[in-house]
Each structure stands twice: as structure tokens, then as C-alpha cells.
Coordinates of C-alpha atoms in Angstrom, one line a residue:
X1 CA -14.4 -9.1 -6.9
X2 CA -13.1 -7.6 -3.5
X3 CA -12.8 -10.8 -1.8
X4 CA -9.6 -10.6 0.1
X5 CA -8.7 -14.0 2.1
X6 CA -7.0 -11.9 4.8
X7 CA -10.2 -10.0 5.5
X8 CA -11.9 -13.5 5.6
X9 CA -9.8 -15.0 8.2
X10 CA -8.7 -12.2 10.4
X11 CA -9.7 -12.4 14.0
X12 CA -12.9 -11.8 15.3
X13 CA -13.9 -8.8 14.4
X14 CA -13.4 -5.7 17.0
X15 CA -15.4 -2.7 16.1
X16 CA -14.4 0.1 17.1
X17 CA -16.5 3.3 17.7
X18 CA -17.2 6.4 15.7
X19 CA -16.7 9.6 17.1
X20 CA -19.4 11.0 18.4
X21 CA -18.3 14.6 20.0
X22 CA -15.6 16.9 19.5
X23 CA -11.8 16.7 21.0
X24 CA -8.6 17.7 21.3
X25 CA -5.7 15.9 21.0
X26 CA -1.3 16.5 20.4
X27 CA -1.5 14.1 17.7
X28 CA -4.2 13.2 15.0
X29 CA -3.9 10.2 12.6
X30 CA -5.8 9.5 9.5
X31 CA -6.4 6.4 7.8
X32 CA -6.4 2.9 9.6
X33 CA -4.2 1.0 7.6
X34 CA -1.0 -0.3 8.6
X35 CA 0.7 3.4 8.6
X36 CA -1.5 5.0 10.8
X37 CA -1.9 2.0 13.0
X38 CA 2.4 1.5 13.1
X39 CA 2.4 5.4 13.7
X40 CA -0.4 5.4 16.4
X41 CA 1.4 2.6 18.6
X42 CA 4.8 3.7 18.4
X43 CA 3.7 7.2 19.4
X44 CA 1.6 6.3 21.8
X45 CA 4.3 4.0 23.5
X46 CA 6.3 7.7 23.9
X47 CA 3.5 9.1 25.8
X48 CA 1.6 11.2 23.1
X49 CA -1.4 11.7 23.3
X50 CA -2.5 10.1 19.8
X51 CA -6.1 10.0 18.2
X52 CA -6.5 7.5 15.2
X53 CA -9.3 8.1 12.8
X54 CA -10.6 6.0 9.9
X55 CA -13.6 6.7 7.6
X56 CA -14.5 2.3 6.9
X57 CA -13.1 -0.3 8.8
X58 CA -9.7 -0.6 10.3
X59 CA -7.3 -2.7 8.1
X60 CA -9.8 -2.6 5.3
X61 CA -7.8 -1.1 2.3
X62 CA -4.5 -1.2 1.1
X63 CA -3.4 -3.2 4.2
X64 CA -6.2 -6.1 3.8
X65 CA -5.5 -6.4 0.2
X66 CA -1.8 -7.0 -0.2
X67 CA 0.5 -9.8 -0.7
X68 CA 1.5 -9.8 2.7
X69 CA 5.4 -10.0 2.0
X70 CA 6.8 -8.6 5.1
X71 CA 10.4 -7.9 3.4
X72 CA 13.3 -6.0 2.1
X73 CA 13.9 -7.6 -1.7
X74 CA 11.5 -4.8 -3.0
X75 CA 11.9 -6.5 -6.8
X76 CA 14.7 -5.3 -8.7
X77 CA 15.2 -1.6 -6.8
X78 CA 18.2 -2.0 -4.7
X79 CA 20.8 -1.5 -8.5
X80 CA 18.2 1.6 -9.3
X81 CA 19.0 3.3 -6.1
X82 CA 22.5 2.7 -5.9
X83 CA 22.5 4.9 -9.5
X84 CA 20.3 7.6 -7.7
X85 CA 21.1 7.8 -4.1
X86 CA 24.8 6.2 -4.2
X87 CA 25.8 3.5 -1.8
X88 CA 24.6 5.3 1.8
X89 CA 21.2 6.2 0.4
X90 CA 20.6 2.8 -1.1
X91 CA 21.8 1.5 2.6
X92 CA 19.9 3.7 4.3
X93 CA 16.9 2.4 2.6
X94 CA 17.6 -1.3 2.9
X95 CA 18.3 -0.7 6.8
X96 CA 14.8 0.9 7.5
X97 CA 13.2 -1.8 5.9
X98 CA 15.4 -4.4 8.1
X99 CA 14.7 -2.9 10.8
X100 CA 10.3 -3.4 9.8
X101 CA 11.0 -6.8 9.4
X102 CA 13.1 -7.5 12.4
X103 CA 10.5 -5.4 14.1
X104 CA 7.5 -7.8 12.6
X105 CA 9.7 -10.7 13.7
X106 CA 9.8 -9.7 17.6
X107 CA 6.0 -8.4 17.7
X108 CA 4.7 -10.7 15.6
X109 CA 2.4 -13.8 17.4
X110 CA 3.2 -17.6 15.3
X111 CA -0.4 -16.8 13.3
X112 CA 0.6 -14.0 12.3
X113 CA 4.1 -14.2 10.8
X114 CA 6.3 -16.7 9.2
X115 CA 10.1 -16.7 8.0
X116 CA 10.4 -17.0 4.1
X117 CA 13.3 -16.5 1.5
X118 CA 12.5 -14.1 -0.9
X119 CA 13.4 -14.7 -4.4
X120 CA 13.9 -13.3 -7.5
X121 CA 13.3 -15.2 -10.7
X122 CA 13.9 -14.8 -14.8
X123 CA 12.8 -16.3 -17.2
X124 CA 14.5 -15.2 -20.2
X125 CA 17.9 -14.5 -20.6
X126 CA 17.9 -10.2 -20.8
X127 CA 16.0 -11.4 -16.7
X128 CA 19.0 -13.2 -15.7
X129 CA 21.2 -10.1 -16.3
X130 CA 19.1 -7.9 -14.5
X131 CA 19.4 -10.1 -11.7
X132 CA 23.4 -10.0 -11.7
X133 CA 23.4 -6.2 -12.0
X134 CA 20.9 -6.5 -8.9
X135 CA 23.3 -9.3 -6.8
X136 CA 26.4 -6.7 -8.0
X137 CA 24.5 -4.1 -6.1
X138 CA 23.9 -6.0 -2.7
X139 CA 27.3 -6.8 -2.9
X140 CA 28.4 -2.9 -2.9
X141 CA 26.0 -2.6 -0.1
X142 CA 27.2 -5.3 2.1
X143 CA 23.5 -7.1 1.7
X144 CA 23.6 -10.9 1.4
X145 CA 22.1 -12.1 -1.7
X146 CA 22.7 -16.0 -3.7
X147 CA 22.3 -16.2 -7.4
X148 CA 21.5 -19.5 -8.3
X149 CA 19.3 -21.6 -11.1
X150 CA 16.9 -24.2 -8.7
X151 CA 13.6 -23.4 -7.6
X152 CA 10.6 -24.9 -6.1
X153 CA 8.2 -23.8 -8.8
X154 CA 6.8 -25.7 -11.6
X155 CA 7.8 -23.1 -14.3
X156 CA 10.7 -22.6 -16.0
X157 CA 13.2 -20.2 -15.0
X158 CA 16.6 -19.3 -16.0
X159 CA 17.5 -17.8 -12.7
X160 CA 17.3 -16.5 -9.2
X161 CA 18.3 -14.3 -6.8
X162 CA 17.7 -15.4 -3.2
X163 CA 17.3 -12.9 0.3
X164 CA 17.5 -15.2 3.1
X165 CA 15.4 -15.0 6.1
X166 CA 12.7 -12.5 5.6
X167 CA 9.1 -12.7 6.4
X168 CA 5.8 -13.2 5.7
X169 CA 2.6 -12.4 7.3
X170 CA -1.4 -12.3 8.0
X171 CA -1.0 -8.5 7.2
X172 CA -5.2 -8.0 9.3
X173 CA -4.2 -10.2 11.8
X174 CA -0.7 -8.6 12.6
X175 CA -2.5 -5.4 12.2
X176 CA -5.4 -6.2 14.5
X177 CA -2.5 -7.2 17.0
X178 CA -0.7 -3.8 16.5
X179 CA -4.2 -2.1 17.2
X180 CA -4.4 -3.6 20.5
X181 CA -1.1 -2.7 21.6
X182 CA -1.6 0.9 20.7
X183 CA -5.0 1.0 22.5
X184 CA -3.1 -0.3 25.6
X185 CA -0.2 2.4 25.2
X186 CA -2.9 4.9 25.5
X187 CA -3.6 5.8 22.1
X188 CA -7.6 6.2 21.0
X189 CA -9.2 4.6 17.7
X190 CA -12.2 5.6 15.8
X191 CA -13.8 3.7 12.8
X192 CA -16.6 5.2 10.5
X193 CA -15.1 9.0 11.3
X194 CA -14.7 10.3 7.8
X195 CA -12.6 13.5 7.3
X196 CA -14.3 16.2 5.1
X197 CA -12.5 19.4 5.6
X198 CA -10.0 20.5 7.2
X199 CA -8.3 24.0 8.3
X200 CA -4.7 23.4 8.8
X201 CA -4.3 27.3 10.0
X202 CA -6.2 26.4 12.5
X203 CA -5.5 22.8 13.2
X204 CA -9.0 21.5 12.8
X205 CA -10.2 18.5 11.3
X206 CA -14.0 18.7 10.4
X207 CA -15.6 14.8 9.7
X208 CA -18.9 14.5 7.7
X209 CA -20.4 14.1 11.5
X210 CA -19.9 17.5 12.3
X211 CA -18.1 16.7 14.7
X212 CA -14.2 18.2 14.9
X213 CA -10.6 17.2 16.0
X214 CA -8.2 20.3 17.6
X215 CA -4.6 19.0 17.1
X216 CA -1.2 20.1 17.6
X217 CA 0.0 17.6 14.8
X218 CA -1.3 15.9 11.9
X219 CA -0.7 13.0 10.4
X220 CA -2.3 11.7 6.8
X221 CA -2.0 7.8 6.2
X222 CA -4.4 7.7 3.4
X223 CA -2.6 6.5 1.0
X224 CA -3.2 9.0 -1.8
X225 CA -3.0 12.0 0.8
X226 CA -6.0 13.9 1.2
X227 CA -4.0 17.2 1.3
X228 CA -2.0 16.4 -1.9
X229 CA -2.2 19.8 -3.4
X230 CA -0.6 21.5 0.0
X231 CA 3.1 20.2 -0.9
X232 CA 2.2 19.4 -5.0
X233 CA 2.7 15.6 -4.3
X234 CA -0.6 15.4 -6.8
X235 CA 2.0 16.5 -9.0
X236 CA 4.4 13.6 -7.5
X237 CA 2.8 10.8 -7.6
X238 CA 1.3 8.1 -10.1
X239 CA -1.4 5.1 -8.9
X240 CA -1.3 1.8 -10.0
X241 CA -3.8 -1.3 -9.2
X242 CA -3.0 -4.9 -9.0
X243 CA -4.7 -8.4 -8.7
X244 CA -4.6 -11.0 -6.9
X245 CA -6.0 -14.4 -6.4
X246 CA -5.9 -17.5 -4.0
X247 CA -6.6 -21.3 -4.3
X248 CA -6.6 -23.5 -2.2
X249 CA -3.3 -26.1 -2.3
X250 CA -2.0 -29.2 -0.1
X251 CA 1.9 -27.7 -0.1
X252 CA 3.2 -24.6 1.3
X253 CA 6.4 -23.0 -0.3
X254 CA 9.3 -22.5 1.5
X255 CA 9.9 -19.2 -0.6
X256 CA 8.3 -16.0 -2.0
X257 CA 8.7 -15.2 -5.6
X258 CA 8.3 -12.5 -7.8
X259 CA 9.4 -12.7 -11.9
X260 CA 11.6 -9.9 -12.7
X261 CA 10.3 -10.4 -16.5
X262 CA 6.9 -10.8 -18.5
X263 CA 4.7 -12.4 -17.2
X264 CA 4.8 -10.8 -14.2
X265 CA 3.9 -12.3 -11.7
X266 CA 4.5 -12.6 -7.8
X267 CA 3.9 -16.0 -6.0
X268 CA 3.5 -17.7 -2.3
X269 CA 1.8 -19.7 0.1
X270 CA 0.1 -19.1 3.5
X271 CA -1.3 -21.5 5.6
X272 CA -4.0 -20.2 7.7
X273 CA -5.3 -22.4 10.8
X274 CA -3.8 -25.6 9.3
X275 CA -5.4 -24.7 5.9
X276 CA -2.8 -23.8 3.1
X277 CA -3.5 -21.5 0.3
X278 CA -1.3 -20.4 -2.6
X279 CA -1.6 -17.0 -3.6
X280 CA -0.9 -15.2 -6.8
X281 CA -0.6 -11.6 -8.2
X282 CA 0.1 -9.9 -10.9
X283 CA -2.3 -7.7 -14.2
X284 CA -1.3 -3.9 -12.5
X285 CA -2.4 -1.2 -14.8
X286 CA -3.1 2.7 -13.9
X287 CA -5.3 2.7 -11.5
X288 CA -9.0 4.0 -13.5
X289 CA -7.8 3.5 -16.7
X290 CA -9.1 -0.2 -17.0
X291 CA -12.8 -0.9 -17.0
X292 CA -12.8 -4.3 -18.0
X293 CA -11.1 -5.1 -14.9
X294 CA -12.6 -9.0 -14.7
X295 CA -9.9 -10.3 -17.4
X296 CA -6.7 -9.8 -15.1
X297 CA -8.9 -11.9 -12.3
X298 CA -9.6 -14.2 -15.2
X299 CA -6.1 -14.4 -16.2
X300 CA -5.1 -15.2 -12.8
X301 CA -7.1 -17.6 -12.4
X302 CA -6.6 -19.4 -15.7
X303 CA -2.9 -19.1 -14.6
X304 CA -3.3 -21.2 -11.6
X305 CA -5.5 -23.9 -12.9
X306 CA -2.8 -24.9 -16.2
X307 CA 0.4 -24.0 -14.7
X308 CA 0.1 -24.5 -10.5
X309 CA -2.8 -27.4 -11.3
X310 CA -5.0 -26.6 -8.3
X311 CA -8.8 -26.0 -9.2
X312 CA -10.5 -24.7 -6.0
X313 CA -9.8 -20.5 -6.3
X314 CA -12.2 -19.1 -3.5
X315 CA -10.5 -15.6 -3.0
X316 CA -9.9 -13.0 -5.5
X317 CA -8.8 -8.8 -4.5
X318 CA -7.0 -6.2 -6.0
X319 CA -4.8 -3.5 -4.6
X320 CA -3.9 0.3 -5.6
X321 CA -0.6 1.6 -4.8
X322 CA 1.1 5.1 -4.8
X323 CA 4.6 5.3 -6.4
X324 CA 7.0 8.4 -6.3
X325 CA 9.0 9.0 -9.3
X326 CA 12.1 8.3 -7.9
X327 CA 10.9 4.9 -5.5
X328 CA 11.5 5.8 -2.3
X329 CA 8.2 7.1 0.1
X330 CA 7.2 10.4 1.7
X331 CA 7.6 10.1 5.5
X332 CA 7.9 13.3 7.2
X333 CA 6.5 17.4 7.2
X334 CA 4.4 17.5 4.3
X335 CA 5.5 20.9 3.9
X336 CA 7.5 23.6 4.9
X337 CA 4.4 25.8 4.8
X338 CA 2.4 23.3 7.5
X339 CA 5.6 21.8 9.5
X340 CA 3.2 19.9 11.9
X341 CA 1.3 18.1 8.9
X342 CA 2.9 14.8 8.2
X343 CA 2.5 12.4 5.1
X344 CA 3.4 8.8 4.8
X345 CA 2.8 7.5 1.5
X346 CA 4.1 6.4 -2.1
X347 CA 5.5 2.6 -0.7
X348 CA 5.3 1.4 -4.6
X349 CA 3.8 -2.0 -4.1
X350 CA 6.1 -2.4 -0.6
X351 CA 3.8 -1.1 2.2
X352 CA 4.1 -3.7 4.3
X353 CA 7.9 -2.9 6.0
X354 CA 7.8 1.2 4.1
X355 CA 4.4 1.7 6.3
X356 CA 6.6 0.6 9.3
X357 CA 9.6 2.4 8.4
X358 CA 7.9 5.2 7.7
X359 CA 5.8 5.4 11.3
X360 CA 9.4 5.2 12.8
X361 CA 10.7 8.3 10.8
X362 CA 7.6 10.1 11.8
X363 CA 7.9 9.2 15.6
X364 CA 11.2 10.2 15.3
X365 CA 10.8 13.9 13.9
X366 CA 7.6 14.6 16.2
X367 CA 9.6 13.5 19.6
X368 CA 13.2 14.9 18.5
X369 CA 15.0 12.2 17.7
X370 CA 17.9 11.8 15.1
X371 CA 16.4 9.0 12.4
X372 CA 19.1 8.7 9.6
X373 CA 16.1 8.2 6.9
X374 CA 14.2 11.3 7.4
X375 CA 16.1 13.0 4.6
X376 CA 16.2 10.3 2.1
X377 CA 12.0 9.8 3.2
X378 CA 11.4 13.6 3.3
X379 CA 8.5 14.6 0.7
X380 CA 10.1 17.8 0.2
X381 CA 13.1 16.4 -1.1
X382 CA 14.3 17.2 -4.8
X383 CA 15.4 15.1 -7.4
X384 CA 14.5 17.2 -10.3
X385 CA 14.7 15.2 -13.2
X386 CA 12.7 12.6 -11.9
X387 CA 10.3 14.6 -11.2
X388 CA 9.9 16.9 -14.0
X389 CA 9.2 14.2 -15.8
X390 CA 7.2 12.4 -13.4
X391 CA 5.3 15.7 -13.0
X392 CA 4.8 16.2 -17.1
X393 CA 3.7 12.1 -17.2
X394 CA 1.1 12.9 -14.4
X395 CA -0.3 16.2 -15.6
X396 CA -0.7 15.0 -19.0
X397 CA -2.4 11.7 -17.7
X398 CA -4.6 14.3 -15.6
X399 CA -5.5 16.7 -18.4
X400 CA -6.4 14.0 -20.7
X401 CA -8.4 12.3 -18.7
X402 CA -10.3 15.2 -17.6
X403 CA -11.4 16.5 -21.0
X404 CA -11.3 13.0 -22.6
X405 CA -13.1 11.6 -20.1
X406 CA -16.3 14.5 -20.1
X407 CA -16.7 14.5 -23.7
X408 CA -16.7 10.0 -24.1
X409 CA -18.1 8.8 -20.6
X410 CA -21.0 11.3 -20.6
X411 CA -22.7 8.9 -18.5
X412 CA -20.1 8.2 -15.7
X413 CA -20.5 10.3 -12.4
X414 CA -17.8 13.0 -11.6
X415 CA -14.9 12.9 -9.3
X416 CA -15.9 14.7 -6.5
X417 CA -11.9 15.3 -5.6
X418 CA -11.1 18.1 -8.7
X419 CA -14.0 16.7 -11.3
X420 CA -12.5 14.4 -13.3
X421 CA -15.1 11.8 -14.7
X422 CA -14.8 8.5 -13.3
X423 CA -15.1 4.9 -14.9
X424 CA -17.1 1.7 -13.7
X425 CA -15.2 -0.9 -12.8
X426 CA -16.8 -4.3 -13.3
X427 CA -14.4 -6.7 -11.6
X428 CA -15.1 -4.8 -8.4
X429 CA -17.7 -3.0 -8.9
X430 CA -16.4 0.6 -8.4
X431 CA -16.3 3.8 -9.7
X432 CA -12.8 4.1 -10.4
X433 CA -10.9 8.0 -10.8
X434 CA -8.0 7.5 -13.2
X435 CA -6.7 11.0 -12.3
X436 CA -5.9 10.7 -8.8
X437 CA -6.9 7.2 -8.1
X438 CA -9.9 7.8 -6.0
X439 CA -12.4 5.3 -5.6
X440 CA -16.1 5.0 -5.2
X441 CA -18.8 1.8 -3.9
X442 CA -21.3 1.3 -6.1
X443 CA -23.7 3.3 -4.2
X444 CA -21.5 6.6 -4.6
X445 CA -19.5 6.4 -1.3
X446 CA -15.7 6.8 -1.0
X447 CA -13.5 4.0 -0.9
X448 CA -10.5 5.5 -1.4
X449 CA -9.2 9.5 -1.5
X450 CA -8.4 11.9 -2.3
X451 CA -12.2 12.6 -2.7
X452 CA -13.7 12.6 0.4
X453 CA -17.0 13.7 -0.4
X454 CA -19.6 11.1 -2.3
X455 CA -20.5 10.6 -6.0
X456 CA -23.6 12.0 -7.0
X457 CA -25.7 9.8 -8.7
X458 CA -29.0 11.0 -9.3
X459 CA -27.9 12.1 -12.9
X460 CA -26.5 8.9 -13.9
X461 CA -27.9 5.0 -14.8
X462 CA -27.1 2.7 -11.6
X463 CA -25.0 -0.4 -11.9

């Protein structure tokens, strides 16, 4: 469907040019999501000299098609990483993703950001537990949190846990905000500059132009990292998709909701020049695996006409996120065998505050300064039983789905990334990689890496 009502109401378009001759610059960036446009601003406010590149449109993928919760209540996490980081790593965490929203809170213009509780909910009994072993856990952190049984929704729940005061926002129209701030720091910003190659021995990005980018440092913000196989985080990490959906509706909520039990779902409002919509999500699934991708929009939808009553659903996207085995990101060197390559992703569903988190641990490292989550962020950091397991999960998942995949969808184009054969998908009319998550238009072009080349469909029936 691909019909994101942030991308339908952001500002008035700026375009931005493509790069059109070599350069040189300290610090190359790409991907023009939130990441790279939080890491371009903040570095270029410390005088580096930064160069942003993105292969579409700025604010067009991950960014564009999210929820929009600006927050810290990442679901139930903050009970998981007290058991795997103890009490300073699970407050480290929860600080960095303060400070993005307290960040979001001073930068952000009244159109672009609004205070919201976030909540919780259950709706069975074995829910409500979880959500006491979650409120014992900001309690041993020091993070203020109120169980309770009332909501504003027309559903029945058993409980909720509330975070007072966080935010939510217009995540293209903050963004578009952030990109002119960085352009007045000094920092410069290409669209349509697609990354092909790259030599990291000799710090040279080569884009599909010809053209090429001399750096001193790198940093990849493409949400499944390009260079994956340099520091084995396509060994690291898993992709999953998600749906969402909006209608329009005559109330706005005061909160922001997500069920901590089946159905699944996460709910709230956003009124947009006086016009309120209420926005749902929900359906995720491994990203690729799912070709019939139309029946989680469907059962969105259905969702909101019986149990929200409102009729008029205009808007309907999906998202794909990158999730590390053990749910914190990779911010920082990528590798020690490339320490001026830098990777920011893996935000699990939570990009919106991680992305800005993240940018600040990167800024950090790159100018010297002390960041107490670099370590806990670093992609090098171990956790091995996680991660063997993670790993095995992943290269099974890989293996099958390359032989599986070449000997039953014969007539499905190859991944261009390591070869795996992709699947359509009809509810956004895709070619869809369920190995590494790539993702292709309908006309063969890359949508999402790793692949950075083109399918090629002269073999294969068009859609």
C-alpha cells in the first residue's frame, strides 16, 4: 500500500540535489533517515565537515513510516535488561533515550511534537503480571511508572502501566526541521546519490553516478548496514516488518498505547493542521517471509471499523525494523578492523529516540568525548549466548531460504545482495529479500539494503 500519512502531510517538499562531481570530506553519512540526519546536525554543530548522502528521498524509509512515538517505554524491555545488563546498563539505556526525548522536546516546533503518556496495557491476566515484573523493574531503576486498571480505550483491559510525559511527533516534519538546522551548521545533503561500492582501505565511497566521496570517517545509517559482512552483524541481526493504518476520528487521545499481549497492537492519535487521525499498528512478521502481505492491512482495517467505530481509513504503510539479539542497538566503530567506519542500527521497532541516541554516541566517539553508552551501544560488544543463538536462528533462516527459495519461487528475481531469491509482495508491491531484508520497487530498483545494486528482470514475468 505504501501510503504513509506522514509523507502526505509533511512540509513542502525541499529537494535536495544529487551529487554531481567528486569530493572530499572528514565525515561521510549514509542514509537520510532520522540517524543520519540526527548524526549530520549534531556533528556539523562541532564544526566537522559532514557530507550526508541518500540514494531516494530524505525521510522516506524507516523514518516516514513509523509510529511516530518519540519515547522511552520501549514495550516491555526495561525487566529484560535489568536480567542482562543489571541495574547501570538498564539505566544507561533508559537515560540515552531521555535525553532523545528531552532533546525532541527543546528542538521540536508545536507541529511537530506533542506531550503524551505512554501506556502499557493487558488484556488477559498472564499480561497483567508482565506488567508488574515490568513496574518492579522501573522501580529498581529509579524510573517513574503507575500501574493502574482505567483507560481511555474502548477495549477491555485488565491493566496498565503508565510513563508520564513523553512525546509524540510528525517524525518527516521534525525531520525536515532537523535537516535545515544541519544545512545551517554547515553540514551538506545529497538526495538520489546511491552508494555502490566502496573501498574502506582507501576511504572511498563509489555511487552508481560514478562519481566518489574521499573521507576520513564513515558513517552507515541504512538501517540494515550495507557493510554488514565487515563486523558479521549479518550474522547479528534479524528483520521484521510491521503495519500500520490511519482513519480519520473527531477525538484525540491523551495517551499512546501498546498491548503487551495477543492481539498486538499499538494505538494513538495525531492531529495534523486541526485534522485528527487515529493511527493503528500491529501484523509484524519476518520481513520476506509473507507474500500475502494485504491481509494484515485488511486486518487492521477491519480492526478499526468494529472495535474503534470510525469508517473513513485513507492511510495505510508498513515498516521494517532491525533487532539485535540482545535489544539494545549498534552505535559506534563497526569494527576494530575499520575504526573510522561507524554503524547505527538494530533500534527494534524504537528508532525514533535510539536514532537520536545513537547520533549522540557517534558524535561523541568521533570528537573525543566521554558518552557513558558507547560501551553498552558498541556493535562489537559480546554477549555470547545471545548471540549464538541469534546467529544459528539467522543462518538457518538464511540457508533455508536460499535453497528453498531457488528450487519453489523459480520465477521470483534474485537478491542482488548475496543471491537469495526474493518474493513479491502484494500489499506493497515489492520484491521482498527474506534473507537480509532488502527490498525492491516493482520496477527492480532498491528500496532498502543491503543490496545496492538493482533486480534484474528481464528473466522474470512483471507484476
Amino acid at each position: 500500500m505504501s501510503n504513509s500519512l506522514w509523507l502526505h502531510t509533511a512540509y513542502s517538499q525541499q529537494h535536495y540535489p544529487a551529487l554531481d562531481t567528486s569530493i572530499v570530506c572528514d565525515v561521510c553519512i549514509v542514509g537520510g533517515g532520522l540517524s543520519g540526519l540526527a548524526n549530520a546536525y549534531f556533528l556539523a554543530k562541532e564544526g566537522i565537515d559532514v557530507v550526508l548522502v541518500e540514494k531516494n528521498s530524505l525521510l522516506h524509509g524507516a523514518t516516514g513510516n513509523s509510529t511516530g512515538k518519540l519515547a522511552t517505554q520501549h514495550d516491555l524491555v526495561y525487566a529484560q535488561l535489568l536480567k542482562q545488563f543489571g541495574v547501570e546498563g538498564a539505566k544507561i539505556y533508559y537515560n540515552a533515550n531521555h535525553e532523545a526525548v528531552q532533546f525532541g522536546k527543546s528542538f521540536a516546533r508545536d507541529n511537530e511534537l506533542k506531550s503524551a503518556d505512554s501506556i502499557l496495557y493487558s488484556q488477559t491476566s498472564a499480561g497483567s503480571e508482565l506488567l508488574q515484573d515490568e513496574l518492579n523493574a522501573y522501580k529498581a531503576l529509579g524510573i517513574h511508572g503507575k500501574l493502574g486498571k482505567h483507560s481511555e480505550l474502548p477495549i477491555q483491559i485488565t491493566a496498565t502501566l503508565t510513563m508520564r510525559d513523553e512525546a509524540q511527533i510528525h517524525p518527516v516534519r521534525f525531520g525536515q526541521h532537523l535537516t535545515e538546522l544541519a544545512i545551517q551548521a554547515g553540514a551538506r545533503i545529497y538526495e538520489h546519490s546511491d552508494v555502490e561500492n566502496m573501498d574502506l582501505s582507501k576511504n572511498i565511497f563509489k555511487l552508481k553516478s560514478s562519481h566518489e566521496i574521499h573521507f576520513n570517517r564513515a558513517i552507515l545509517c541504512t538501517h540494515y548496514p550495507i557493510e554488514a559482512l565487515r563486523g558479521l552483524q549479518i550474522m547479528k541481526l534479524s528483520v521484521d516488518r510491521s503495519y500500520i493504518v490511519a482513519a480519520e476520528a473527531a477525538m484525540t487521545l491523551r495517551g499512546q498505547y501498546i498491548a503487551v499481549d495477543d492481539p498486538k497492537r499499538s494505538i494513538r492519535t495525531a492531529t495534523i493542521d486541526d485534522k485528527t487521525y487515529f493511527l493503528l499498528s500491529g501484523e509484524s512478521h519476518v520481513a520476506g517471509m509473507d507474500g500475502n502481505t494485504k491481509i494484515h492491512y485488511n486486518n487492521l482495517f477491519a480492526d478499526v471499523r468494529k472495535t474503534f467505530n470510525l469508517k473513513t481509513l485513507p492511510y495505510g504503510w508498513s515498516a521494517q525494523d532491525p533487532k539485535t539479539p540482545d535489544l539494545i542497538p549498534y552505535a559506534g566503530i563497526i569494527s576494530n578492523s575499520v575504526p573510522h567506519v561507524y554503524l547505527s542500527t538494530g533500534y527494534r521497532k524504537w528508532g525514533l529516540s535510539n536514532s537520536i541516541a545513537a547520533a549522540r554516541i557517534i558524535t561523541d566517539q568521533i570528537i573525543g568525548r566521554d558518552n557513558p553508552a558507547s560501551a553498552l551501544y558498541a556493535p562489537d560488544r559480546t554477549g555470547f549466548g545471545t548471540f549464538l543463538l541469534q546467529a544459528l536462528k539467522n543462518t538457518g533462516l538464511v540457508l533455508k531460504e536460499f535453497t528453498g527459495g531457488h528450487i519453489t519461487r523459480t520465477d521470483s528475481p534474485i537478491c542482488t545482495h548475496l543471491g537469495c531469491r526474493t518474493r513479491w509482495n502484494e500489499g506493497d508491491e515489492t520484491w521482498d529479500c527474506p534473507c537480509h531484508g532488502s527490498r525492491f520497487r516493482k520496477d527492480g530498483s532498491v528500496l532498502e539494503g543491503p543490496a545496492t545494486k538493482a533486480l534484474d528482470l528481464s528473466k522474470y514475468r512483471t507484476k
